[in-house]
mmCIF file of N, CA and C in Angstrom:
data_model
loop_
_atom_site.group_PDB
_atom_site.id
_atom_site.type_symbol
_atom_site.label_atom_id
_atom_site.label_comp_id
_atom_site.label_asym_id
_atom_site.label_seq_id
_atom_site.Cartn_x
_atom_site.Cartn_y
_atom_site.Cartn_z
ATOM 1 N N MET A 1 -17.829 15.301 20.080
ATOM 2 C CA MET A 1 -17.522 13.727 19.436
ATOM 3 C C MET A 1 -16.165 13.486 20.383
ATOM 4 N N GLU A 2 -15.931 12.552 20.737
ATOM 5 C CA GLU A 2 -14.548 11.859 21.505
ATOM 6 C C GLU A 2 -14.282 11.553 20.773
ATOM 7 N N GLU A 3 -12.823 11.285 20.552
ATOM 8 C CA GLU A 3 -11.605 10.454 19.619
ATOM 9 C C GLU A 3 -11.872 8.863 19.474
ATOM 10 N N LEU A 4 -12.113 8.308 18.232
ATOM 11 C CA LEU A 4 -12.140 6.913 18.080
ATOM 12 C C LEU A 4 -10.899 6.591 17.596
ATOM 13 N N GLU A 5 -10.548 5.412 18.047
ATOM 14 C CA GLU A 5 -8.976 4.852 17.564
ATOM 15 C C GLU A 5 -9.246 3.407 17.423
ATOM 16 N N ILE A 6 -9.064 2.952 16.109
ATOM 17 C CA ILE A 6 -9.250 1.839 15.728
ATOM 18 C C ILE A 6 -7.645 0.945 15.231
ATOM 19 N N LYS A 7 -7.114 -0.117 15.933
ATOM 20 C CA LYS A 7 -5.861 -0.862 15.524
ATOM 21 C C LYS A 7 -5.725 -1.509 14.208
ATOM 22 N N LEU A 8 -4.699 -1.590 13.939
ATOM 23 C CA LEU A 8 -4.609 -2.361 12.500
ATOM 24 C C LEU A 8 -4.314 -3.731 12.649
ATOM 25 N N GLY A 9 -5.008 -4.741 11.663
ATOM 26 C CA GLY A 9 -4.437 -6.102 11.602
ATOM 27 C C GLY A 9 -3.664 -6.579 11.553
ATOM 28 N N ARG A 10 -2.955 -6.540 12.633
ATOM 29 C CA ARG A 10 -1.532 -7.237 12.320
ATOM 30 C C ARG A 10 -1.186 -8.405 11.719
ATOM 31 N N LEU A 11 -2.161 -9.277 11.618
ATOM 32 C CA LEU A 11 -2.634 -10.691 11.277
ATOM 33 C C LEU A 11 -2.366 -10.576 9.709
ATOM 34 N N LYS A 12 -3.034 -9.624 9.459
ATOM 35 C CA LYS A 12 -3.468 -9.731 7.822
ATOM 36 C C LYS A 12 -2.150 -8.979 7.006
ATOM 37 N N ILE A 13 -1.386 -8.214 7.983
ATOM 38 C CA ILE A 13 -0.158 -7.614 7.637
ATOM 39 C C ILE A 13 1.000 -8.754 7.647
ATOM 40 N N LEU A 14 0.863 -9.660 8.119
ATOM 41 C CA LEU A 14 1.548 -10.871 8.152
ATOM 42 C C LEU A 14 1.734 -11.229 7.377
ATOM 43 N N LYS A 15 0.241 -11.989 6.924
ATOM 44 C CA LYS A 15 -0.147 -12.579 5.700
ATOM 45 C C LYS A 15 0.511 -12.009 4.280
ATOM 46 N N VAL A 16 0.329 -11.024 3.928
ATOM 47 C CA VAL A 16 0.412 -9.977 2.841
ATOM 48 C C VAL A 16 2.158 -10.257 2.891
ATOM 49 N N LEU A 17 2.822 -9.824 4.202
ATOM 50 C CA LEU A 17 4.428 -10.006 4.210
ATOM 51 C C LEU A 17 4.937 -11.566 3.768
ATOM 52 N N LEU A 18 4.346 -12.858 4.195
ATOM 53 C CA LEU A 18 4.039 -14.041 3.581
ATOM 54 C C LEU A 18 4.128 -14.066 2.732
ATOM 55 N N GLY A 19 3.290 -13.471 1.950
ATOM 56 C CA GLY A 19 2.963 -13.884 0.506
ATOM 57 C C GLY A 19 4.061 -13.125 -0.335
ATOM 58 N N LEU A 20 3.987 -12.082 0.082
ATOM 59 C CA LEU A 20 5.505 -11.432 -0.819
ATOM 60 C C LEU A 20 6.661 -12.532 -0.749
ATOM 61 N N CYS A 21 7.330 -12.453 0.162
ATOM 62 C CA CYS A 21 8.610 -13.722 0.629
ATOM 63 C C CYS A 21 8.250 -14.834 -0.729
ATOM 64 N N LEU A 22 6.906 -15.340 -0.211
ATOM 65 C CA LEU A 22 7.028 -16.267 -1.411
ATOM 66 C C LEU A 22 7.170 -15.714 -2.865
ATOM 67 N N PHE A 23 6.447 -14.984 -3.450
ATOM 68 C CA PHE A 23 6.513 -14.291 -4.398
ATOM 69 C C PHE A 23 8.247 -13.967 -5.037
ATOM 70 N N PHE A 24 8.665 -13.501 -4.045
ATOM 71 C CA PHE A 24 10.100 -12.794 -4.114
ATOM 72 C C PHE A 24 10.984 -14.106 -4.647
ATOM 73 N N ALA A 25 10.651 -14.924 -3.559
ATOM 74 C CA ALA A 25 11.180 -16.292 -3.697
ATOM 75 C C ALA A 25 10.944 -17.132 -5.036
ATOM 76 N N LEU A 26 9.915 -16.907 -5.547
ATOM 77 C CA LEU A 26 9.729 -17.279 -6.946
ATOM 78 C C LEU A 26 10.208 -16.859 -8.152
ATOM 79 N N SER A 27 10.200 -15.427 -7.769
ATOM 80 C CA SER A 27 10.995 -14.305 -8.734
ATOM 81 C C SER A 27 12.704 -14.930 -8.973
ATOM 82 N N ILE A 28 13.430 -15.128 -7.996
ATOM 83 C CA ILE A 28 14.677 -15.042 -8.059
ATOM 84 C C ILE A 28 15.532 -15.897 -8.878
ATOM 85 N N PRO A 29 14.676 -17.593 -9.027
ATOM 86 C CA PRO A 29 15.048 -18.377 -10.090
ATOM 87 C C PRO A 29 14.411 -18.298 -11.394
ATOM 88 N N LEU A 30 13.772 -17.359 -11.719
ATOM 89 C CA LEU A 30 13.295 -16.796 -12.756
ATOM 90 C C LEU A 30 14.107 -16.102 -13.450
ATOM 91 N N PHE A 31 14.870 -15.208 -12.722
ATOM 92 C CA PHE A 31 15.787 -14.113 -13.159
ATOM 93 C C PHE A 31 16.634 -14.556 -13.254
ATOM 94 N N LEU A 32 17.640 -15.745 -11.958
ATOM 95 C CA LEU A 32 18.904 -16.035 -12.292
ATOM 96 C C LEU A 32 19.063 -17.301 -13.134
ATOM 97 N N ASN A 33 17.695 -18.082 -13.226
ATOM 98 C CA ASN A 33 18.126 -19.212 -14.322
ATOM 99 C C ASN A 33 16.858 -19.560 -15.356
ATOM 100 N N SER A 34 16.914 -18.316 -16.087
ATOM 101 C CA SER A 34 15.988 -18.014 -17.180
ATOM 102 C C SER A 34 15.909 -19.581 -18.084
ATOM 103 N N GLY A 35 16.663 -19.620 -18.478
ATOM 104 C CA GLY A 35 16.958 -20.853 -19.711
ATOM 105 C C GLY A 35 16.546 -21.964 -19.261
ATOM 106 N N ASN A 36 16.313 -22.333 -17.889
ATOM 107 C CA ASN A 36 15.863 -23.505 -17.350
ATOM 108 C C ASN A 36 14.392 -23.455 -17.672
ATOM 109 N N TYR A 37 13.363 -22.079 -17.698
ATOM 110 C CA TYR A 37 12.210 -21.908 -17.703
ATOM 111 C C TYR A 37 11.562 -22.082 -19.141
ATOM 112 N N ILE A 38 12.277 -22.182 -20.379
ATOM 113 C CA ILE A 38 11.958 -22.026 -21.324
ATOM 114 C C ILE A 38 11.085 -23.333 -21.861
ATOM 115 N N SER A 39 9.757 -23.004 -22.291
ATOM 116 C CA SER A 39 8.900 -23.831 -22.848
ATOM 117 C C SER A 39 8.370 -23.354 -24.037
ATOM 118 N N PHE A 40 7.174 -24.374 -24.418
ATOM 119 C CA PHE A 40 6.041 -23.768 -25.551
ATOM 120 C C PHE A 40 5.744 -22.467 -25.752
ATOM 121 N N SER A 41 5.150 -22.201 -23.797
ATOM 122 C CA SER A 41 4.625 -20.810 -23.971
ATOM 123 C C SER A 41 5.165 -19.861 -23.694
ATOM 124 N N PHE A 42 6.478 -19.811 -23.242
ATOM 125 C CA PHE A 42 7.570 -19.035 -22.527
ATOM 126 C C PHE A 42 8.854 -19.612 -23.614
ATOM 127 N N ARG A 43 8.996 -19.074 -24.896
ATOM 128 C CA ARG A 43 10.075 -19.362 -25.342
ATOM 129 C C ARG A 43 11.395 -18.570 -25.578
ATOM 130 N N SER A 44 11.350 -17.020 -24.699
ATOM 131 C CA SER A 44 12.420 -16.100 -24.798
ATOM 132 C C SER A 44 12.837 -16.134 -23.520
ATOM 133 N N ALA A 45 14.025 -16.716 -23.422
ATOM 134 C CA ALA A 45 15.104 -16.464 -21.714
ATOM 135 C C ALA A 45 14.838 -14.834 -21.513
ATOM 136 N N GLY A 46 15.107 -14.261 -22.082
ATOM 137 C CA GLY A 46 14.926 -12.807 -21.896
ATOM 138 C C GLY A 46 13.679 -12.329 -21.510
ATOM 139 N N PHE A 47 12.644 -12.945 -21.978
ATOM 140 C CA PHE A 47 11.296 -12.288 -21.534
ATOM 141 C C PHE A 47 10.941 -13.045 -19.938
ATOM 142 N N ILE A 48 11.405 -14.496 -19.601
ATOM 143 C CA ILE A 48 11.501 -14.877 -18.230
ATOM 144 C C ILE A 48 12.187 -14.405 -17.404
ATOM 145 N N LYS A 49 13.500 -13.712 -17.673
ATOM 146 C CA LYS A 49 14.338 -12.900 -16.923
ATOM 147 C C LYS A 49 13.881 -11.597 -16.705
ATOM 148 N N LEU A 50 13.207 -10.940 -17.659
ATOM 149 C CA LEU A 50 12.337 -9.705 -17.325
ATOM 150 C C LEU A 50 10.904 -10.020 -16.293
ATOM 151 N N ILE A 51 10.537 -10.831 -16.522
ATOM 152 C CA ILE A 51 9.500 -11.420 -15.463
ATOM 153 C C ILE A 51 9.831 -11.129 -13.853
ATOM 154 N N GLY A 52 11.291 -12.339 -14.049
ATOM 155 C CA GLY A 52 12.020 -12.633 -12.707
ATOM 156 C C GLY A 52 12.275 -11.145 -12.054
ATOM 157 N N LEU A 53 12.771 -10.015 -12.931
ATOM 158 C CA LEU A 53 13.355 -8.441 -12.443
ATOM 159 C C LEU A 53 11.964 -7.816 -12.051
ATOM 160 N N ILE A 54 11.084 -8.044 -12.762
ATOM 161 C CA ILE A 54 9.640 -7.366 -12.062
ATOM 162 C C ILE A 54 8.840 -7.602 -10.985
ATOM 163 N N GLY A 55 8.967 -8.992 -11.202
ATOM 164 C CA GLY A 55 8.858 -9.747 -9.707
ATOM 165 C C GLY A 55 9.356 -9.223 -8.180
ATOM 166 N N ILE A 56 11.265 -9.374 -8.544
ATOM 167 C CA ILE A 56 12.052 -8.796 -7.504
ATOM 168 C C ILE A 56 11.750 -7.454 -7.057
ATOM 169 N N PHE A 57 11.580 -6.351 -8.160
ATOM 170 C CA PHE A 57 11.419 -5.301 -8.069
ATOM 171 C C PHE A 57 9.827 -4.882 -6.942
ATOM 172 N N PHE A 58 8.971 -5.927 -7.588
ATOM 173 C CA PHE A 58 7.378 -5.417 -7.341
ATOM 174 C C PHE A 58 7.543 -5.945 -5.794
ATOM 175 N N THR A 59 8.141 -7.025 -5.352
ATOM 176 C CA THR A 59 7.915 -7.475 -4.124
ATOM 177 C C THR A 59 8.721 -6.417 -3.090
ATOM 178 N N SER A 60 10.104 -6.005 -3.885
ATOM 179 C CA SER A 60 10.819 -5.009 -2.686
ATOM 180 C C SER A 60 10.115 -3.948 -2.634
ATOM 181 N N PHE A 61 9.667 -3.003 -3.417
ATOM 182 C CA PHE A 61 8.754 -2.088 -3.425
ATOM 183 C C PHE A 61 7.591 -1.931 -2.283
ATOM 184 N N LEU A 62 7.089 -3.312 -1.862
ATOM 185 C CA LEU A 62 5.762 -3.242 -1.119
ATOM 186 C C LEU A 62 6.547 -3.927 0.311
ATOM 187 N N PHE A 63 7.370 -5.157 0.074
ATOM 188 C CA PHE A 63 7.951 -5.758 1.193
ATOM 189 C C PHE A 63 8.258 -5.060 2.274
ATOM 190 N N PHE A 64 9.009 -3.397 2.332
ATOM 191 C CA PHE A 64 9.876 -2.642 3.217
ATOM 192 C C PHE A 64 8.630 -1.840 3.917
ATOM 193 N N PRO A 65 7.808 -0.949 3.034
ATOM 194 C CA PRO A 65 6.850 -0.637 3.734
ATOM 195 C C PRO A 65 6.003 -1.281 4.514
ATOM 196 N N MET A 66 5.370 -2.640 4.144
ATOM 197 C CA MET A 66 4.930 -3.513 4.924
ATOM 198 C C MET A 66 5.083 -3.818 6.353
ATOM 199 N N LEU A 67 6.588 -4.143 6.135
ATOM 200 C CA LEU A 67 7.313 -4.803 7.219
ATOM 201 C C LEU A 67 7.718 -3.226 8.530
ATOM 202 N N ILE A 68 7.513 -2.322 7.936
ATOM 203 C CA ILE A 68 7.639 -0.801 9.036
ATOM 204 C C ILE A 68 6.268 -1.057 9.291
ATOM 205 N N ARG A 69 5.438 -1.171 8.747
ATOM 206 C CA ARG A 69 3.465 -1.195 9.031
ATOM 207 C C ARG A 69 3.431 -2.295 10.244
ATOM 208 N N LEU A 70 4.235 -3.290 10.030
ATOM 209 C CA LEU A 70 4.010 -4.305 11.040
ATOM 210 C C LEU A 70 4.146 -3.842 12.208
ATOM 211 N N PHE A 71 5.344 -2.891 12.387
ATOM 212 C CA PHE A 71 5.918 -2.809 13.734
ATOM 213 C C PHE A 71 5.889 -1.316 14.115
ATOM 214 N N ASP A 72 4.949 -0.702 13.377
ATOM 215 C CA ASP A 72 4.281 0.272 13.834
ATOM 216 C C ASP A 72 3.126 0.444 14.583
ATOM 217 N N TRP A 73 3.059 0.895 15.625
ATOM 218 C CA TRP A 73 1.960 0.944 16.555
ATOM 219 C C TRP A 73 1.098 2.294 16.947
ATOM 220 N N LYS A 74 1.187 2.844 15.669
ATOM 221 C CA LYS A 74 0.295 4.006 15.604
ATOM 222 C C LYS A 74 -1.517 3.291 15.174
ATOM 223 N N PHE A 75 -2.541 3.822 15.429
ATOM 224 C CA PHE A 75 -3.716 3.511 15.171
ATOM 225 C C PHE A 75 -3.619 3.507 14.000
ATOM 226 N N GLY A 76 -4.327 2.435 13.144
ATOM 227 C CA GLY A 76 -4.703 2.566 11.610
ATOM 228 C C GLY A 76 -5.499 3.387 11.134
ATOM 229 N N LEU A 77 -6.945 4.019 11.954
ATOM 230 C CA LEU A 77 -7.806 5.279 11.664
ATOM 231 C C LEU A 77 -8.388 5.933 12.936
ATOM 232 N N ILE A 78 -8.171 6.889 12.782
ATOM 233 C CA ILE A 78 -8.638 7.910 14.347
ATOM 234 C C ILE A 78 -9.468 8.992 13.393
ATOM 235 N N LEU A 79 -10.720 8.627 14.361
ATOM 236 C CA LEU A 79 -11.992 9.276 14.003
ATOM 237 C C LEU A 79 -11.833 10.932 15.247
ATOM 238 N N ASN A 80 -12.095 11.851 14.863
ATOM 239 C CA ASN A 80 -12.270 12.905 15.898
ATOM 240 C C ASN A 80 -12.819 13.991 15.484
ATOM 241 N N LYS A 81 -13.525 14.870 16.349
ATOM 242 C CA LYS A 81 -14.264 16.187 15.550
ATOM 243 C C LYS A 81 -13.862 17.155 14.340
ATOM 244 N N ASP A 82 -12.387 16.815 14.487
ATOM 245 C CA ASP A 82 -11.740 17.603 13.218
ATOM 246 C C ASP A 82 -11.984 16.987 11.951
ATOM 247 N N GLY A 83 -11.703 15.585 11.957
ATOM 248 C CA GLY A 83 -11.299 14.907 10.898
ATOM 249 C C GLY A 83 -11.023 13.772 10.975
ATOM 250 N N ILE A 84 -10.191 12.900 10.073
ATOM 251 C CA ILE A 84 -9.928 11.723 9.909
ATOM 252 C C ILE A 84 -8.547 11.559 9.951
ATOM 253 N N VAL A 85 -7.834 10.517 10.623
ATOM 254 C CA VAL A 85 -6.559 10.128 10.195
ATOM 255 C C VAL A 85 -6.300 8.852 9.652
ATOM 256 N N ILE A 86 -5.950 8.520 8.623
ATOM 257 C CA ILE A 86 -5.841 7.281 8.105
ATOM 258 C C ILE A 86 -4.263 6.910 7.808
ATOM 259 N N ASN A 87 -3.832 5.851 8.661
ATOM 260 C CA ASN A 87 -2.828 4.915 8.971
ATOM 261 C C ASN A 87 -2.971 3.423 8.708
ATOM 262 N N THR A 88 -3.699 3.419 7.748
ATOM 263 C CA THR A 88 -4.140 2.079 7.048
ATOM 264 C C THR A 88 -2.636 1.338 6.119
ATOM 265 N N SER A 89 -2.363 2.582 5.398
ATOM 266 C CA SER A 89 -1.169 1.782 4.383
ATOM 267 C C SER A 89 0.164 2.168 4.783
ATOM 268 N N ALA A 90 0.944 1.838 4.359
ATOM 269 C CA ALA A 90 2.269 2.337 4.142
ATOM 270 C C ALA A 90 2.644 3.878 3.694
ATOM 271 N N TYR A 91 1.544 4.107 2.603
ATOM 272 C CA TYR A 91 1.280 5.155 1.758
ATOM 273 C C TYR A 91 0.509 6.507 2.562
ATOM 274 N N SER A 92 -0.025 6.433 3.647
ATOM 275 C CA SER A 92 -1.143 6.761 4.521
ATOM 276 C C SER A 92 -0.504 8.736 4.744
ATOM 277 N N LEU A 93 -1.447 9.126 4.281
ATOM 278 C CA LEU A 93 -1.164 10.885 4.776
ATOM 279 C C LEU A 93 -0.476 11.545 6.121
ATOM 280 N N GLY A 94 -1.117 10.335 7.145
ATOM 281 C CA GLY A 94 -0.435 10.559 8.819
ATOM 282 C C GLY A 94 -1.138 12.184 8.953
ATOM 283 N N PHE A 95 -1.670 12.878 8.412
ATOM 284 C CA PHE A 95 -2.305 14.130 9.281
ATOM 285 C C PHE A 95 -3.894 13.930 8.467
ATOM 286 N N PRO A 96 -4.513 14.701 9.375
ATOM 287 C CA PRO A 96 -5.933 14.572 9.348
ATOM 288 C C PRO A 96 -6.595 15.163 8.265
ATOM 289 N N ILE A 97 -7.360 14.394 7.366
ATOM 290 C CA ILE A 97 -8.501 15.101 6.501
ATOM 291 C C ILE A 97 -9.877 15.586 7.077
ATOM 292 N N LEU A 98 -9.774 16.683 6.981
ATOM 293 C CA LEU A 98 -11.126 17.683 7.767
ATOM 294 C C LEU A 98 -12.270 16.940 7.254
ATOM 295 N N TRP A 99 -13.119 17.111 8.224
ATOM 296 C CA TRP A 99 -14.765 16.314 7.385
ATOM 297 C C TRP A 99 -15.299 17.246 6.802
ATOM 298 N N LYS A 100 -14.871 18.699 6.316
ATOM 299 C CA LYS A 100 -15.465 19.985 5.602
ATOM 300 C C LYS A 100 -15.180 19.505 4.137
ATOM 301 N N ASP A 101 -13.801 18.746 4.224
ATOM 302 C CA ASP A 101 -13.242 18.601 2.802
ATOM 303 C C ASP A 101 -13.532 17.359 2.420
ATOM 304 N N ILE A 102 -14.540 16.381 3.014
ATOM 305 C CA ILE A 102 -14.490 15.195 2.190
ATOM 306 C C ILE A 102 -16.371 15.640 1.740
ATOM 307 N N THR A 103 -16.029 15.038 0.405
ATOM 308 C CA THR A 103 -17.367 15.160 -0.255
ATOM 309 C C THR A 103 -18.177 13.518 0.060
ATOM 310 N N GLU A 104 -17.371 12.443 -0.379
ATOM 311 C CA GLU A 104 -18.241 11.259 -0.215
ATOM 312 C C GLU A 104 -17.521 9.997 0.393
ATOM 313 N N ILE A 105 -18.008 9.365 1.055
ATOM 314 C CA ILE A 105 -17.602 8.138 1.774
ATOM 315 C C ILE A 105 -18.060 6.915 1.302
ATOM 316 N N LYS A 106 -17.393 5.882 0.622
ATOM 317 C CA LYS A 106 -18.154 4.825 -0.080
ATOM 318 C C LYS A 106 -17.019 3.615 0.621
ATOM 319 N N GLU A 107 -18.016 2.272 0.437
ATOM 320 C CA GLU A 107 -17.320 1.153 0.892
ATOM 321 C C GLU A 107 -17.150 0.213 -0.683
ATOM 322 N N ILE A 108 -16.302 -0.328 -0.848
ATOM 323 C CA ILE A 108 -16.047 -1.224 -1.492
ATOM 324 C C ILE A 108 -15.472 -2.288 -1.384
ATOM 325 N N SER A 109 -16.008 -3.122 -2.001
ATOM 326 C CA SER A 109 -15.550 -4.741 -2.157
ATOM 327 C C SER A 109 -14.590 -4.972 -2.877
ATOM 328 N N GLY A 110 -13.349 -6.184 -2.720
ATOM 329 C CA GLY A 110 -12.741 -6.775 -3.678
ATOM 330 C C GLY A 110 -12.500 -8.193 -2.931
ATOM 331 N N GLY A 111 -12.989 -9.160 -3.547
ATOM 332 C CA GLY A 111 -12.421 -10.478 -3.275
ATOM 333 C C GLY A 111 -13.064 -10.809 -2.058
ATOM 334 N N ARG A 112 -11.891 -11.030 -0.645
ATOM 335 C CA ARG A 112 -12.702 -11.141 0.632
ATOM 336 C C ARG A 112 -12.768 -9.926 1.529
ATOM 337 N N GLY A 113 -11.710 -8.742 0.991
ATOM 338 C CA GLY A 113 -11.757 -7.791 2.098
ATOM 339 C C GLY A 113 -12.852 -6.583 1.392
ATOM 340 N N LYS A 114 -12.834 -5.396 2.523
ATOM 341 C CA LYS A 114 -13.872 -4.402 1.885
ATOM 342 C C LYS A 114 -12.593 -3.264 2.697
ATOM 343 N N ALA A 115 -12.886 -1.781 1.633
ATOM 344 C CA ALA A 115 -12.380 -0.671 1.652
ATOM 345 C C ALA A 115 -13.448 0.157 1.903
ATOM 346 N N LEU A 116 -12.577 1.174 2.724
ATOM 347 C CA LEU A 116 -13.406 3.085 2.620
ATOM 348 C C LEU A 116 -12.711 3.396 1.621
ATOM 349 N N VAL A 117 -13.686 4.468 0.571
ATOM 350 C CA VAL A 117 -12.695 5.486 -0.089
ATOM 351 C C VAL A 117 -13.538 6.658 0.295
ATOM 352 N N PHE A 118 -12.777 8.018 0.455
ATOM 353 C CA PHE A 118 -13.008 8.886 0.963
ATOM 354 C C PHE A 118 -12.735 9.977 -0.244
ATOM 355 N N LYS A 119 -13.555 10.590 -0.767
ATOM 356 C CA LYS A 119 -13.078 11.356 -1.971
ATOM 357 C C LYS A 119 -13.076 13.121 -1.068
ATOM 358 N N VAL A 120 -12.232 13.687 -1.759
ATOM 359 C CA VAL A 120 -12.311 15.057 -1.198
ATOM 360 C C VAL A 120 -12.247 16.259 -1.954
ATOM 361 N N LYS A 121 -12.703 17.346 -1.692
ATOM 362 C CA LYS A 121 -13.049 18.413 -2.712
ATOM 363 C C LYS A 121 -11.517 18.911 -2.990
ATOM 364 N N ASN A 122 -10.531 19.073 -2.567
ATOM 365 C CA ASN A 122 -9.271 19.697 -3.051
ATOM 366 C C ASN A 122 -8.193 18.592 -2.324
ATOM 367 N N VAL A 123 -7.804 17.939 -3.756
ATOM 368 C CA VAL A 123 -6.932 16.689 -3.599
ATOM 369 C C VAL A 123 -5.610 17.408 -3.662
ATOM 370 N N GLU A 124 -5.416 18.221 -4.398
ATOM 371 C CA GLU A 124 -4.281 18.875 -4.563
ATOM 372 C C GLU A 124 -3.658 19.332 -3.263
ATOM 373 N N TYR A 125 -4.358 19.995 -2.240
ATOM 374 C CA TYR A 125 -3.939 20.462 -0.682
ATOM 375 C C TYR A 125 -3.012 19.355 -0.281
ATOM 376 N N TYR A 126 -3.618 18.371 -0.656
ATOM 377 C CA TYR A 126 -3.173 16.829 0.753
ATOM 378 C C TYR A 126 -2.449 16.566 -0.163
ATOM 379 N N LEU A 127 -1.642 16.394 -1.265
ATOM 380 C CA LEU A 127 -0.772 16.013 -1.805
ATOM 381 C C LEU A 127 0.332 17.297 -1.377
ATOM 382 N N ALA A 128 -0.263 18.098 -1.977
ATOM 383 C CA ALA A 128 1.356 19.214 -1.322
ATOM 384 C C ALA A 128 1.379 19.115 -0.376
ATOM 385 N N LYS A 129 0.728 18.565 0.956
ATOM 386 C CA LYS A 129 1.210 18.436 2.285
ATOM 387 C C LYS A 129 2.232 17.424 2.311
ATOM 388 N N THR A 130 1.791 16.616 1.880
ATOM 389 C CA THR A 130 2.742 15.061 1.924
ATOM 390 C C THR A 130 4.248 15.600 1.271
ATOM 391 N N ARG A 131 4.626 15.293 2.670
ATOM 392 C CA ARG A 131 6.388 15.574 2.323
ATOM 393 C C ARG A 131 7.162 14.327 1.396
ATOM 394 N N ASN A 132 6.645 13.160 1.800
ATOM 395 C CA ASN A 132 7.656 12.277 1.129
ATOM 396 C C ASN A 132 7.387 11.984 -0.630
ATOM 397 N N PRO A 133 8.191 12.296 -1.428
ATOM 398 C CA PRO A 133 8.049 12.256 -3.017
ATOM 399 C C PRO A 133 7.123 10.929 -3.345
ATOM 400 N N ILE A 134 8.034 9.640 -2.475
ATOM 401 C CA ILE A 134 7.106 8.446 -2.499
ATOM 402 C C ILE A 134 5.637 8.301 -2.576
ATOM 403 N N ASN A 135 4.980 8.445 -1.156
ATOM 404 C CA ASN A 135 3.790 8.649 -0.674
ATOM 405 C C ASN A 135 2.893 9.526 -1.806
ATOM 406 N N ARG A 136 3.746 10.728 -2.439
ATOM 407 C CA ARG A 136 2.939 11.469 -2.703
ATOM 408 C C ARG A 136 2.848 10.947 -4.453
ATOM 409 N N PHE A 137 3.799 10.037 -4.844
ATOM 410 C CA PHE A 137 3.315 9.363 -6.204
ATOM 411 C C PHE A 137 2.334 8.484 -5.929
ATOM 412 N N ALA A 138 2.323 7.579 -4.969
ATOM 413 C CA ALA A 138 1.389 6.245 -4.528
ATOM 414 C C ALA A 138 0.097 7.087 -4.360
ATOM 415 N N LEU A 139 -0.093 8.060 -4.052
ATOM 416 C CA LEU A 139 -1.298 8.424 -3.757
ATOM 417 C C LEU A 139 -1.947 9.307 -4.717
ATOM 418 N N LYS A 140 -1.337 9.623 -5.768
ATOM 419 C CA LYS A 140 -1.613 10.624 -6.986
ATOM 420 C C LYS A 140 -1.829 9.090 -8.064
ATOM 421 N N TYR A 141 -1.138 8.522 -8.113
ATOM 422 C CA TYR A 141 -1.443 7.357 -9.108
ATOM 423 C C TYR A 141 -1.695 6.011 -9.062
ATOM 424 N N LEU A 142 -1.676 5.729 -7.624
ATOM 425 C CA LEU A 142 -2.385 4.296 -7.286
ATOM 426 C C LEU A 142 -3.500 4.519 -6.247
ATOM 427 N N GLY A 143 -3.651 5.640 -5.910
ATOM 428 C CA GLY A 143 -4.893 5.416 -4.883
ATOM 429 C C GLY A 143 -5.509 6.486 -4.014
#
């Protein structure tokens, strides 16, 4: 089997970045001017400020890895005789998952997108190989 390389969808990354910028821009006024947004539904300025702060942290947490991914020219998916290298997200492993360790591959759909889910035999081995603690946390608890 020769190597098959699939590029990332830059337009999708750009759309996500624009959405994050919009969400960030909407979160700042909630945090800075929370008193202006008090209504029948949201009576507490502290709660509104908290929602704004969560929005700012959420967008910041996602924005910078996505920005790096936009200018990263590595292939998103590489298939070869040894295994598969997945570089599709900012928290990807970056090293091959061996074919012998993959127990199941399934496709999931959500909204307008589709994703492949790879189940492996020894998850702890791959988590231990991940050097970046943020990546390790994201892979272990988020996906």
